Coordinates of C-alpha atoms and ligand atoms in Angstrom, one line a residue:
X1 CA -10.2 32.6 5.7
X2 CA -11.9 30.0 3.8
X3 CA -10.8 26.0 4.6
X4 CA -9.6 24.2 1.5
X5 CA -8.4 20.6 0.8
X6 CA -4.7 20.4 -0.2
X7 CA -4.3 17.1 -1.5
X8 CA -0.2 16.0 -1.7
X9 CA 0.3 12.7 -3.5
X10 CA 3.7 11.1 -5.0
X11 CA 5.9 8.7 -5.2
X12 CA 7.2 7.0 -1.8
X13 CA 9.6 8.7 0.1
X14 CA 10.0 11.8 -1.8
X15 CA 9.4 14.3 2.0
X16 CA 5.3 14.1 0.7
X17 CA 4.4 13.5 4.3
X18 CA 7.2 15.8 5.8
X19 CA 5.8 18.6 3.7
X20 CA 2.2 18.1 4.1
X21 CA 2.6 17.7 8.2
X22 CA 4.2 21.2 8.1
X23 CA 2.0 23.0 6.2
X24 CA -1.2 21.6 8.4
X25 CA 0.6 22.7 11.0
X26 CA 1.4 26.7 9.5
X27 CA -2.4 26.4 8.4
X28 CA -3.7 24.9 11.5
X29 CA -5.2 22.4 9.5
X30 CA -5.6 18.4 10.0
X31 CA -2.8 16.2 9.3
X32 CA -4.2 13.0 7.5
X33 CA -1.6 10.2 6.4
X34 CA -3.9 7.5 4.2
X35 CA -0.3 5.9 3.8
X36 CA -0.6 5.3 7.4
X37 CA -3.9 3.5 7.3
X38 CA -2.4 1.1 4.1
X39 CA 0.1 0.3 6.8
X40 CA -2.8 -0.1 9.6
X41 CA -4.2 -2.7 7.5
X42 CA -1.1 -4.2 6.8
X43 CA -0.2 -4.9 10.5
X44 CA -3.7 -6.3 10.9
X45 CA -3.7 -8.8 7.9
X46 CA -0.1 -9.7 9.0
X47 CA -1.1 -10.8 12.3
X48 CA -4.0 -12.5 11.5
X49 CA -2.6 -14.4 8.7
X50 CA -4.9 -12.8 6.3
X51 CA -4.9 -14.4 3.1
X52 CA -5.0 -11.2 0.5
X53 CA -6.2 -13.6 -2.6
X54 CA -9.2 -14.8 -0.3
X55 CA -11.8 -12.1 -0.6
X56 CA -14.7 -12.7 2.1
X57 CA -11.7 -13.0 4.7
X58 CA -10.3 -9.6 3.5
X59 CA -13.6 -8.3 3.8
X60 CA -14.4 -9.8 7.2
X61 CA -11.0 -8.6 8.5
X62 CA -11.8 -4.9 7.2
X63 CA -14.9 -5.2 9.0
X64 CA -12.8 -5.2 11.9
X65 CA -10.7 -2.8 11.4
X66 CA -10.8 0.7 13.3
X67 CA -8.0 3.1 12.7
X68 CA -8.3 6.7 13.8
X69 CA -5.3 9.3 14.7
X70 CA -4.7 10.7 18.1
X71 CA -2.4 13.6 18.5
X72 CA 0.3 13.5 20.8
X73 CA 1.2 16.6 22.4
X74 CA 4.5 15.3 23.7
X75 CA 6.1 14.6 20.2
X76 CA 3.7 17.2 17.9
X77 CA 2.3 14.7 16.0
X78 CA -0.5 12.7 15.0
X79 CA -0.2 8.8 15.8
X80 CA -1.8 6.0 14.4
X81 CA -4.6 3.8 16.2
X82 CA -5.3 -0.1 14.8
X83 CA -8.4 -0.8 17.4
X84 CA -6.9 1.2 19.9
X85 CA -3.4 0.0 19.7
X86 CA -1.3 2.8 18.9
X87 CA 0.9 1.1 15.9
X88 CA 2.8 4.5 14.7
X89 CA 6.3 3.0 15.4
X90 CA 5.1 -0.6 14.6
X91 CA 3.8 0.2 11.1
X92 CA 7.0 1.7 9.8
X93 CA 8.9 -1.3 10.0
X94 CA 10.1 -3.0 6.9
X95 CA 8.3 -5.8 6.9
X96 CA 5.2 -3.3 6.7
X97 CA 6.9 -1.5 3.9
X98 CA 7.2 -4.8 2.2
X99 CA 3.6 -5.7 1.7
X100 CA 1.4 -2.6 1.7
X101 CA 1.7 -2.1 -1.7
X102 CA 0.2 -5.8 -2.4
X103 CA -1.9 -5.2 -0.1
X104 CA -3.1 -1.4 -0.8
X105 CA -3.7 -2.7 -4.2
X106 CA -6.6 -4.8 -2.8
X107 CA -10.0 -3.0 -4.0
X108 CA -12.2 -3.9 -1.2
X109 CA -9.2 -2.5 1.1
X110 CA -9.6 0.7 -1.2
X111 CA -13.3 1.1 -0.9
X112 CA -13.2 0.8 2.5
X113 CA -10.7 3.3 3.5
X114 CA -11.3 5.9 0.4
X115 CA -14.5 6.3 2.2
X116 CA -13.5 6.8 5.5
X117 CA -11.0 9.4 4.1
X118 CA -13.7 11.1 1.9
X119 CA -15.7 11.5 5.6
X120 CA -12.1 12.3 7.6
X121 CA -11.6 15.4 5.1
X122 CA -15.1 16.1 3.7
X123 CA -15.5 19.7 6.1
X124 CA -12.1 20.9 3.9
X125 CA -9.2 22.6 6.7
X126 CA -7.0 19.2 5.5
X127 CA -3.9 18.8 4.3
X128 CA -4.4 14.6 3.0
X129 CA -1.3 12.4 1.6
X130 CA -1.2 9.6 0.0
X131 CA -1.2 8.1 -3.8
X132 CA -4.7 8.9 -4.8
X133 CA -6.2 12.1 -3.2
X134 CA -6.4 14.4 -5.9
X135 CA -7.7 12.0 -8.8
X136 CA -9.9 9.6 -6.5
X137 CA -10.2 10.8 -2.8
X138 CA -11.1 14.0 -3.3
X139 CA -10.8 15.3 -7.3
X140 CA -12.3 18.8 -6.3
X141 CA -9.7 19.9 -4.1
X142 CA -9.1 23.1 -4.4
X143 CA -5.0 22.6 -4.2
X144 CA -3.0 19.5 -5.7
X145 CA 0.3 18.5 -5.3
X146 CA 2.6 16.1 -7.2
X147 CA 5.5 15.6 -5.1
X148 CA 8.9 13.6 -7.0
X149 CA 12.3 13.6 -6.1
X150 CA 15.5 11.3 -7.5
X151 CA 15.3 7.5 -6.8
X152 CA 18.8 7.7 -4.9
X153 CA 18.2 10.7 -2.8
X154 CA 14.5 9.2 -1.7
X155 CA 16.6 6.2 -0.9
X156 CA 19.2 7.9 1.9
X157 CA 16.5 9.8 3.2
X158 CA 14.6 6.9 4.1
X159 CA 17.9 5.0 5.1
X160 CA 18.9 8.0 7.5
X161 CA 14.7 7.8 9.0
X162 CA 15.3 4.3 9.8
X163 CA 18.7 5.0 11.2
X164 CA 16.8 7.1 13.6
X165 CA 14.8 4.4 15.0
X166 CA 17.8 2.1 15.0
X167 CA 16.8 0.1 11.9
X168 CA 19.8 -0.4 9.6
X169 CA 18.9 -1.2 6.2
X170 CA 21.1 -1.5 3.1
X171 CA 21.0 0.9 0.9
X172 CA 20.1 -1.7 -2.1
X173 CA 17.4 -2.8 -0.4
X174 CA 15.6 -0.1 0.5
X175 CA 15.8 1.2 -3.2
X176 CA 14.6 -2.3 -4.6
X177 CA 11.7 -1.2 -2.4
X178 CA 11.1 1.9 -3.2
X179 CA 11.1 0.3 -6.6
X180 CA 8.7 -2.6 -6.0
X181 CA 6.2 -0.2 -4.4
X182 CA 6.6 2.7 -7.2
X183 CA 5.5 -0.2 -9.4
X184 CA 2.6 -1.8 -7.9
X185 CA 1.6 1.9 -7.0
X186 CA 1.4 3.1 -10.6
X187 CA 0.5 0.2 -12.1
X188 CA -2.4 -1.1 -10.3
X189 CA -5.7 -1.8 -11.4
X190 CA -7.5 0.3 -8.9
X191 CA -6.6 4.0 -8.5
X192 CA -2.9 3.9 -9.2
X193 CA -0.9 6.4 -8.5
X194 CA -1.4 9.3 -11.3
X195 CA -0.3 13.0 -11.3
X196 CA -3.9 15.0 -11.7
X197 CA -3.9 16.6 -14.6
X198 CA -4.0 20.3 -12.4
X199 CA -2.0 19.3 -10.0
X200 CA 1.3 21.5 -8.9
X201 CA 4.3 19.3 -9.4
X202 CA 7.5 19.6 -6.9
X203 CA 10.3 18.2 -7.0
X204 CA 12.0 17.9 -4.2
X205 CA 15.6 16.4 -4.4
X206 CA 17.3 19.2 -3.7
X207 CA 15.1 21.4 -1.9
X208 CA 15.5 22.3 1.7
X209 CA 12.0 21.2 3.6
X210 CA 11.6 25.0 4.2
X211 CA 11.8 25.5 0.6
X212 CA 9.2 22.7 -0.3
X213 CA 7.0 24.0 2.7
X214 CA 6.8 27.5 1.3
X215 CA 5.9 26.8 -1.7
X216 CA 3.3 24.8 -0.8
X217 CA 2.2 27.5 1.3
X218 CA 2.3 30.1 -1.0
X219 CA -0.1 28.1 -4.0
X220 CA -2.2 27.4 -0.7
X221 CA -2.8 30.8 0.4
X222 CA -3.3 32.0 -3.3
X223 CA -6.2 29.2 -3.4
X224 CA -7.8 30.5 -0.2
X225 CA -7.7 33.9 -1.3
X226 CA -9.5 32.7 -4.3
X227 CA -12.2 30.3 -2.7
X228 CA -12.9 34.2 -0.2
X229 CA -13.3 35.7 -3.0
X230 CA -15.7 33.6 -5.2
X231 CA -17.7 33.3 -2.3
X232 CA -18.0 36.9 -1.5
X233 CA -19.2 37.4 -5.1
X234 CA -22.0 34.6 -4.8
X235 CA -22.9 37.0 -1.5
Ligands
DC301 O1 3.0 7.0 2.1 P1 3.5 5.6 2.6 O2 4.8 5.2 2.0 O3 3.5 5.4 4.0 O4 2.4 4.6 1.9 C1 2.5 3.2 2.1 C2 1.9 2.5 0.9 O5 0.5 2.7 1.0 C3 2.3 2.9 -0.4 O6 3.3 2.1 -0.9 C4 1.1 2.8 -1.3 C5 -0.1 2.8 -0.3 N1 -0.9 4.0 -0.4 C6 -1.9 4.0 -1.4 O7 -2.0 3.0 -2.1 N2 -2.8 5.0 -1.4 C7 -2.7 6.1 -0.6 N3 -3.6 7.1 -0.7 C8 -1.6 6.1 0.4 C9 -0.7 5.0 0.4

């Protein structure tokens, strides 16, 4: 079967990254999470004391930034690497969640990592999240989805993720996040966060994750079918 790009983009905390890991996983395909490298680059600014307004020292400190993804067998999933560190528990803390939307704004942070992405998923068999895949990361993917879901339900799903890693937050504050980050997302200079104009849209508030999983499958398999069958004809 021929390897397409599935590009899943959205608002925060709406099961994007749930769905997408899932349907890698059905489609043995690669897992990328470019919200996970925002965060990466959060962590590193934040303990360097990076001063986001000061552009050769953003630029010096992306220099020396290496993130890659490592699966781990033990849990099923792919983890995040900041120079070797594995950060994956680290980088979904609040005080990440706080300032990766200043700092994803940052152009020189999104040149930097929209071409590593553009490399990570250039040989297609991805599925990629994030805000800008399917209008800037990669705008000829073959399947794009918009994923939304209600402000409140976002909000205790996120509440009950941090409950699992023994962070209680209150409920107001992780809307006002969700908020402050749907903002900056969308209305940044650089890339913000837009639905593509061909892109599927799903909303997920009350959807089971089997439900939002199948259907992505389904539009998935209909595009692979397609790209076989275009290609057989060029033949
Ligand atoms: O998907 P997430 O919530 O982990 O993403 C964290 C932040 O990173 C999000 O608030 C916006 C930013 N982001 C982005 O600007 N572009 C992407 N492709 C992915 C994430």
């Amino acid at each position: 079967m021929q390897k397409i790009i599935v590009a899943v983009d959205g608002y925060s905390g709406c099961g994007k990254s749930t769905t997408a890991k899932a349907v890698a996983n059905a489609l043995h395909y690669t897992y990328i999470d470019t919200g996970a490298m925002y965060r990466a680059v959060t962590l590193y600014f934040h303990d360097h004391y990076i001063e986001l307004n000061h552009k050769r020292e953003v630029q010096r400190a992306l220099d020396d930034i290496n993130i890659s993804f490592v699966y781990n067998e033990k849990l099923s999933r792919p983890e995040t690497y900041l120079n070797g560190n594995n950060v994956e528990e680290e980088i979904r803390k609040m005080y990440i969640s706080n300032n990766v939307s200043q700092v994803s704004a940052l152009p020189e942070v999104r040149y930097a990592l929209v071409a590593q992405q553009q490399k990570m998923g250039k040989r297609g068999g991805v599925v990629m999240d994030g805000r800008d895949i399917g209008t800037k990361v990669f705008p000829d993917a073959e399947l794009k989805i918009f994923v939304t879901a209600d402000i409140n339900i976002r909000a205790q799903r996120r509440q009950q993720e941090l409950l699992g890693k023994n962070q209680l937050v209150p409920f107001d504050e992780i809307v006002e996040n969700l908020k402050m980050r749907d903002y900056i997302d969308s209305s940044r200079a650089e890339s913000p966060l837009l639905k593509a104009v061909e892109a599927f849209e799903l909303d997920t508030s009350y959807l089971s994750i089997d439900e939002q999983v199948e259907y992505v499958i389904h539009l998935a398999t209909d595009k692979m079918l397609h790209k076989h069958r275009e290609n057989s004809l060029l033949d």
